[in-house]
Amino acid sequence: MRHLIAGRRLSRTAAHRKAMLRNLSQSLFEHGQVRTTLPKARELVRFVEPLITLARKNTLAARRLVISRLRDRLMADPKDPDRLMDESVVQKLFKEIAPHYADRNGGYTRIIKTAEWRIGDAGDIAIVQLVGIAKVRQRATRPAAESASAE
């Protein structure tokens, strides 16, 4: 019986599952969306939502908790994938993502089921997105593009 046991095992050991969720969540924070299987997507949402709620507090204790749960890695430069940026995933979470959700009580992510299956085992593919982050990126890139075109 599975009384009081939460979460899916995903056919992995505990350490592998934890590392996989950390990597998926870091990629989600870095890129705004991630493609994965449906069971992994549902577990990812359960892992990511409390991290964003912690980041909304913007305290030193919250930052330390997020770093301990997520670990921290430098983000890849979108212009040159071989180089790393000076900013880390946790810094982006606290600077850009958490302030965007300051007035929202939960529901920071969405799962979009696609009509695709993985070829090897026919696993359902889903997309996990941060709600409303694409709008922030468009606003941030638009003034820079307009100033470049004006010159």
XYZ file of N, CA and C in Angstrom, residues 14-148:
405
model
N 16.313 7.855 -6.035
C 15.994 9.153 -5.431
C 16.992 10.225 -5.864
N 18.267 9.886 -5.910
C 19.291 10.860 -6.291
C 19.141 11.263 -7.761
N 18.862 10.285 -8.616
C 18.691 10.584 -10.041
C 17.440 11.430 -10.267
N 16.383 11.113 -9.559
C 15.134 11.862 -9.681
C 15.334 13.314 -9.228
N 16.030 13.489 -8.128
C 16.290 14.832 -7.608
C 17.150 15.641 -8.580
N 18.175 15.020 -9.132
C 19.043 15.701 -10.096
C 18.281 16.050 -11.366
N 17.403 15.149 -11.813
C 16.622 15.396 -13.015
C 15.668 16.575 -12.806
N 15.016 16.632 -11.660
C 14.102 17.738 -11.384
C 14.853 19.061 -11.256
N 16.046 19.030 -10.665
C 16.860 20.250 -10.583
C 17.233 20.743 -11.974
N 17.680 19.832 -12.833
C 18.080 20.224 -14.179
C 16.892 20.750 -14.984
N 15.749 20.070 -14.891
C 14.567 20.532 -15.616
C 14.115 21.910 -15.124
N 14.144 22.110 -13.809
C 13.694 23.400 -13.284
C 14.664 24.519 -13.650
N 15.960 24.234 -13.649
C 16.919 25.256 -14.061
C 16.726 25.617 -15.532
N 16.468 24.616 -16.365
C 16.207 24.897 -17.776
C 14.910 25.676 -17.949
N 13.906 25.367 -17.129
C 12.642 26.097 -17.194
C 12.851 27.563 -16.827
N 13.604 27.830 -15.776
C 13.858 29.207 -15.374
C 14.714 29.936 -16.404
N 15.629 29.225 -17.025
C 16.530 29.840 -17.987
C 15.825 30.168 -19.303
N 14.999 29.242 -19.801
C 14.418 29.392 -21.138
C 12.937 29.769 -21.128
N 12.256 29.608 -20.003
C 10.840 29.946 -19.951
C 9.909 28.797 -20.258
N 10.412 27.763 -20.918
C 9.616 26.573 -21.179
C 10.520 25.375 -21.403
N 9.944 24.172 -21.186
C 10.688 22.923 -21.309
C 9.765 21.878 -21.922
N 10.305 21.060 -22.822
C 9.554 19.927 -23.380
C 10.016 18.661 -22.674
N 9.057 17.890 -22.178
C 9.367 16.664 -21.464
C 8.146 15.751 -21.510
N 8.229 14.605 -20.856
C 7.076 13.709 -20.827
C 6.056 14.221 -19.815
N 4.836 13.759 -19.942
C 3.757 14.260 -19.095
C 3.962 13.956 -17.606
N 4.358 12.735 -17.204
C 4.590 12.507 -15.768
C 5.725 13.364 -15.199
N 6.798 13.558 -15.979
C 7.885 14.424 -15.520
C 7.409 15.867 -15.412
N 6.569 16.282 -16.339
C 6.046 17.648 -16.317
C 5.223 17.882 -15.058
N 4.401 16.916 -14.691
C 3.571 17.086 -13.495
C 4.421 17.133 -12.228
N 5.470 16.334 -12.170
C 6.374 16.388 -11.022
C 7.178 17.685 -11.014
N 7.539 18.165 -12.199
C 8.298 19.410 -12.294
C 7.496 20.580 -11.739
N 6.209 20.625 -12.041
C 5.364 21.705 -11.532
C 5.311 21.658 -10.008
N 5.232 20.453 -9.435
C 5.215 20.320 -7.971
C 6.543 20.760 -7.352
N 7.626 20.674 -8.105
C 8.943 21.058 -7.617
C 9.182 22.567 -7.780
N 8.692 23.158 -8.871
C 9.009 24.535 -9.234
C 8.135 25.560 -8.508
N 6.868 25.265 -8.349
C 5.943 26.242 -7.761
C 6.397 26.714 -6.366
N 6.791 25.823 -5.442
C 7.272 26.312 -4.142
C 8.557 27.141 -4.238
N 9.409 26.856 -5.250
C 10.623 27.646 -5.419
C 10.285 29.086 -5.798
N 9.318 29.258 -6.677
C 8.921 30.606 -7.077
C 8.267 31.333 -5.904
N 7.471 30.610 -5.119
C 6.852 31.219 -3.937
C 7.920 31.674 -2.948
N 8.957 30.869 -2.763
C 10.064 31.280 -1.892
C 10.779 32.502 -2.459
N 10.992 32.510 -3.769
C 11.720 33.614 -4.398
C 10.940 34.923 -4.301
N 9.619 34.830 -4.213
C 8.810 36.047 -4.083
C 9.085 36.775 -2.771
N 9.507 36.057 -1.733
C 9.802 36.691 -0.438
C 11.039 37.577 -0.522
N 12.005 37.174 -1.361
C 13.226 37.947 -1.604
C 13.987 38.261 -0.320
N 14.185 37.248 0.508
C 15.004 37.389 1.707
C 16.241 36.518 1.567
N 17.201 36.747 2.421
C 18.414 35.941 2.388
C 18.108 34.487 2.714
N 17.237 34.257 3.680
C 16.876 32.884 4.037
C 16.182 32.174 2.873
N 15.313 32.896 2.169
C 14.630 32.307 1.016
C 15.627 31.992 -0.093
N 16.584 32.888 -0.306
C 17.605 32.650 -1.337
C 18.441 31.423 -0.993
N 18.799 31.279 0.279
C 19.594 30.110 0.686
C 18.803 28.817 0.535
N 17.504 28.862 0.849
C 16.667 27.674 0.671
C 16.558 27.294 -0.801
N 16.372 28.279 -1.668
C 16.275 28.005 -3.101
C 17.583 27.429 -3.622
N 18.704 28.001 -3.198
C 20.005 27.488 -3.644
C 20.214 26.060 -3.155
N 19.787 25.754 -1.920
C 19.981 24.401 -1.404
C 19.106 23.389 -2.135
N 17.923 23.794 -2.550
C 17.038 22.869 -3.256
C 17.352 22.770 -4.726
N 17.811 23.860 -5.322
C 17.976 23.931 -6.766
C 19.418 23.750 -7.205
N 20.360 24.113 -6.365
C 21.754 24.307 -6.731
C 21.802 25.490 -7.675
N 22.956 25.931 -8.023
C 23.059 27.128 -8.844
C 24.013 26.866 -9.986
N 23.640 27.280 -11.169
C 24.536 27.142 -12.311
C 24.465 28.405 -13.150
N 25.538 28.673 -13.856
C 25.566 29.825 -14.742
C 24.759 29.511 -15.994
N 24.138 30.529 -16.552
C 23.321 30.335 -17.748
C 24.175 30.468 -19.000
N 23.785 29.760 -20.053
C 24.481 29.846 -21.333
C 24.090 31.138 -22.036
N 25.044 31.724 -22.729
C 24.786 32.947 -23.482
C 23.961 32.591 -24.717
N 22.780 33.212 -24.923
C 21.957 32.846 -26.076
C 22.607 33.183 -27.415
N 23.490 34.178 -27.436
C 24.158 34.542 -28.687
C 25.292 33.576 -29.023
N 25.992 33.094 -28.005
C 27.107 32.172 -28.201
C 26.967 31.034 -27.191
N 26.415 29.878 -27.594
C 26.155 28.784 -26.639
C 27.401 28.217 -25.965
N 28.570 28.490 -26.522
C 29.798 27.968 -25.918
C 30.251 28.799 -24.723
N 29.726 30.015 -24.576
C 30.111 30.893 -23.473
C 29.045 30.898 -22.401
N 29.451 31.203 -21.176
C 28.523 31.326 -20.066
C 28.340 32.797 -19.712
N 27.152 33.135 -19.264
C 26.867 34.508 -18.839
C 27.331 34.697 -17.402
N 27.382 35.938 -16.960
C 27.761 36.235 -15.585
C 26.624 35.952 -14.611
N 25.405 35.881 -15.115
C 24.234 35.694 -14.259
C 23.924 34.203 -14.094
N 23.481 33.831 -12.889
C 23.117 32.447 -12.634
C 21.604 32.283 -12.676
N 21.152 31.042 -12.626
C 19.724 30.737 -12.689
C 19.003 31.299 -11.465
N 19.601 31.186 -10.287
C 18.960 31.692 -9.066
C 18.865 33.215 -9.112
N 19.875 33.876 -9.644
C 19.807 35.334 -9.778
C 18.675 35.740 -10.710
N 18.509 35.019 -11.809
C 17.418 35.326 -12.727
C 16.068 35.075 -12.059
N 15.985 34.005 -11.273
C 14.742 33.697 -10.573
C 14.356 34.831 -9.632
N 15.314 35.353 -8.887
C 15.020 36.405 -7.915
C 14.871 37.785 -8.558
N 15.600 38.067 -9.656
C 15.549 39.390 -10.275
C 14.380 39.546 -11.244
N 14.121 38.539 -12.078
C 13.154 38.694 -13.161
C 11.851 37.925 -12.925
N 11.963 36.663 -12.560
C 10.784 35.798 -12.525
C 9.916 36.091 -11.305
N 10.499 36.128 -10.109
C 9.713 36.325 -8.894
C 9.001 37.689 -8.857
N 9.645 38.805 -9.240
C 8.905 40.070 -9.241
C 7.723 40.077 -10.217
N 7.842 39.305 -11.276
C 6.748 39.227 -12.248
C 5.504 38.590 -11.621
N 5.710 37.679 -10.669
C 4.595 36.983 -10.012
C 4.288 37.556 -8.629
N 4.669 38.782 -8.353
C 4.493 39.358 -7.021
C 3.028 39.433 -6.595
N 2.129 39.659 -7.528
C 0.720 39.790 -7.179
C -0.084 38.535 -7.509
N 0.571 37.431 -7.770
C -0.107 36.192 -8.155
C 0.079 35.162 -7.047
N -1.011 34.548 -6.599
C -0.944 33.544 -5.534
C -0.973 32.139 -6.121
N 0.151 31.692 -6.615
C 0.243 30.344 -7.165
C -0.146 30.313 -8.624
N -0.020 29.144 -9.241
C -0.346 28.985 -10.649
C 0.652 29.669 -11.551
N 1.940 29.510 -11.253
C 2.984 30.188 -12.016
C 3.336 29.439 -13.294
N 2.934 28.180 -13.392
C 3.293 27.360 -14.546
C 2.046 26.794 -15.197
N 2.213 26.381 -16.449
C 1.133 25.681 -17.138
C 1.725 24.490 -17.882
N 0.933 23.431 -17.995
C 1.327 22.236 -18.745
C 0.464 22.190 -19.989
N 1.108 22.125 -21.149
C 0.403 22.022 -22.418
C 0.697 20.634 -22.982
N -0.340 19.831 -23.132
C -0.177 18.506 -23.706
C -0.104 18.636 -25.218
N 0.886 18.019 -25.812
C 1.016 18.053 -27.264
C 0.450 16.768 -27.856
N 0.280 16.755 -29.153
C -0.228 15.569 -29.842
C 0.928 14.714 -30.342
N 2.051 14.779 -29.655
C 3.236 14.021 -30.056
C 3.509 12.920 -29.046
N 4.190 11.885 -29.508
C 4.644 10.816 -28.637
C 6.114 10.591 -28.890
N 6.814 10.154 -27.857
C 8.220 9.801 -28.002
C 8.310 8.534 -28.831
N 9.249 8.467 -29.741
C 9.308 7.368 -30.690
C 9.630 6.036 -30.017
N 10.531 6.023 -29.070
C 10.962 4.761 -28.481
C 9.896 4.038 -27.678
N 9.152 4.766 -26.839
C 8.198 4.110 -25.943
C 6.805 4.736 -25.992
N 6.557 5.630 -26.928
C 5.260 6.293 -27.093
C 4.852 7.075 -25.851
N 5.821 7.669 -25.159
C 5.510 8.512 -24.004
C 4.900 9.830 -24.450
N 3.875 10.284 -23.735
C 3.218 11.546 -24.069
C 4.175 12.709 -23.828
N 4.248 13.621 -24.780
C 5.116 14.789 -24.668
C 4.285 15.989 -24.232
N 4.811 16.755 -23.302
C 4.128 17.952 -22.807
C 5.133 19.100 -22.748
N 4.607 20.310 -22.756
C 5.417 21.517 -22.622
C 5.041 22.181 -21.307
N 6.046 22.478 -20.488
C 5.825 23.209 -19.242
C 6.303 24.633 -19.478
N 5.426 25.601 -19.219
C 5.752 27.006 -19.441
C 5.554 27.810 -18.174
N 6.332 28.861 -18.037
C 6.081 29.857 -17.005
C 5.013 30.796 -17.541
N 3.965 31.027 -16.785
C 2.832 31.826 -17.246
C 3.243 33.281 -17.368
N 3.058 33.869 -18.550
C 3.270 35.296 -18.756
C 4.708 35.740 -18.907
N 5.668 34.844 -18.910
C 7.068 35.256 -19.023
C 7.402 35.689 -20.446
N 6.748 35.106 -21.441
C 7.015 35.490 -22.825
C 6.683 36.963 -23.046
N 5.639 37.461 -22.391
C 5.266 38.872 -22.524
C 6.356 39.772 -21.958
N 6.952 39.360 -20.842
C 8.016 40.157 -20.226
C 9.226 40.199 -21.146
N 9.560 39.079 -21.765
C 10.706 39.045 -22.677
C 10.473 39.946 -23.874
N 9.248 39.950 -24.434
C 8.964 40.788 -25.588
C 9.081 42.262 -25.222
N 8.598 42.635 -24.041
C 8.711 44.025 -23.607
C 10.165 44.411 -23.397
N 10.951 43.494 -22.856
C 12.355 43.794 -22.573
C 13.166 43.908 -23.856
N 12.858 43.092 -24.865
C 13.643 43.128 -26.094
C 13.160 44.210 -27.057
N 11.923 44.623 -26.964
C 11.366 45.598 -27.905
C 12.067 46.962 -27.831
N 12.269 47.560 -26.647
C 12.951 48.871 -26.628
C 14.381 48.794 -27.151
N 15.067 47.726 -26.898
C 16.425 47.586 -27.398
C 16.424 47.479 -28.918
N 15.465 46.757 -29.477
C 15.382 46.618 -30.920
C 14.995 47.947 -31.570
N 14.084 48.693 -30.928
C 13.671 49.971 -31.485
C 14.805 50.980 -31.458
N 15.619 50.983 -30.404
C 16.739 51.922 -30.328
C 17.820 51.571 -31.341
N 17.998 50.277 -31.602
C 18.994 49.853 -32.583
C 18.546 50.220 -33.995
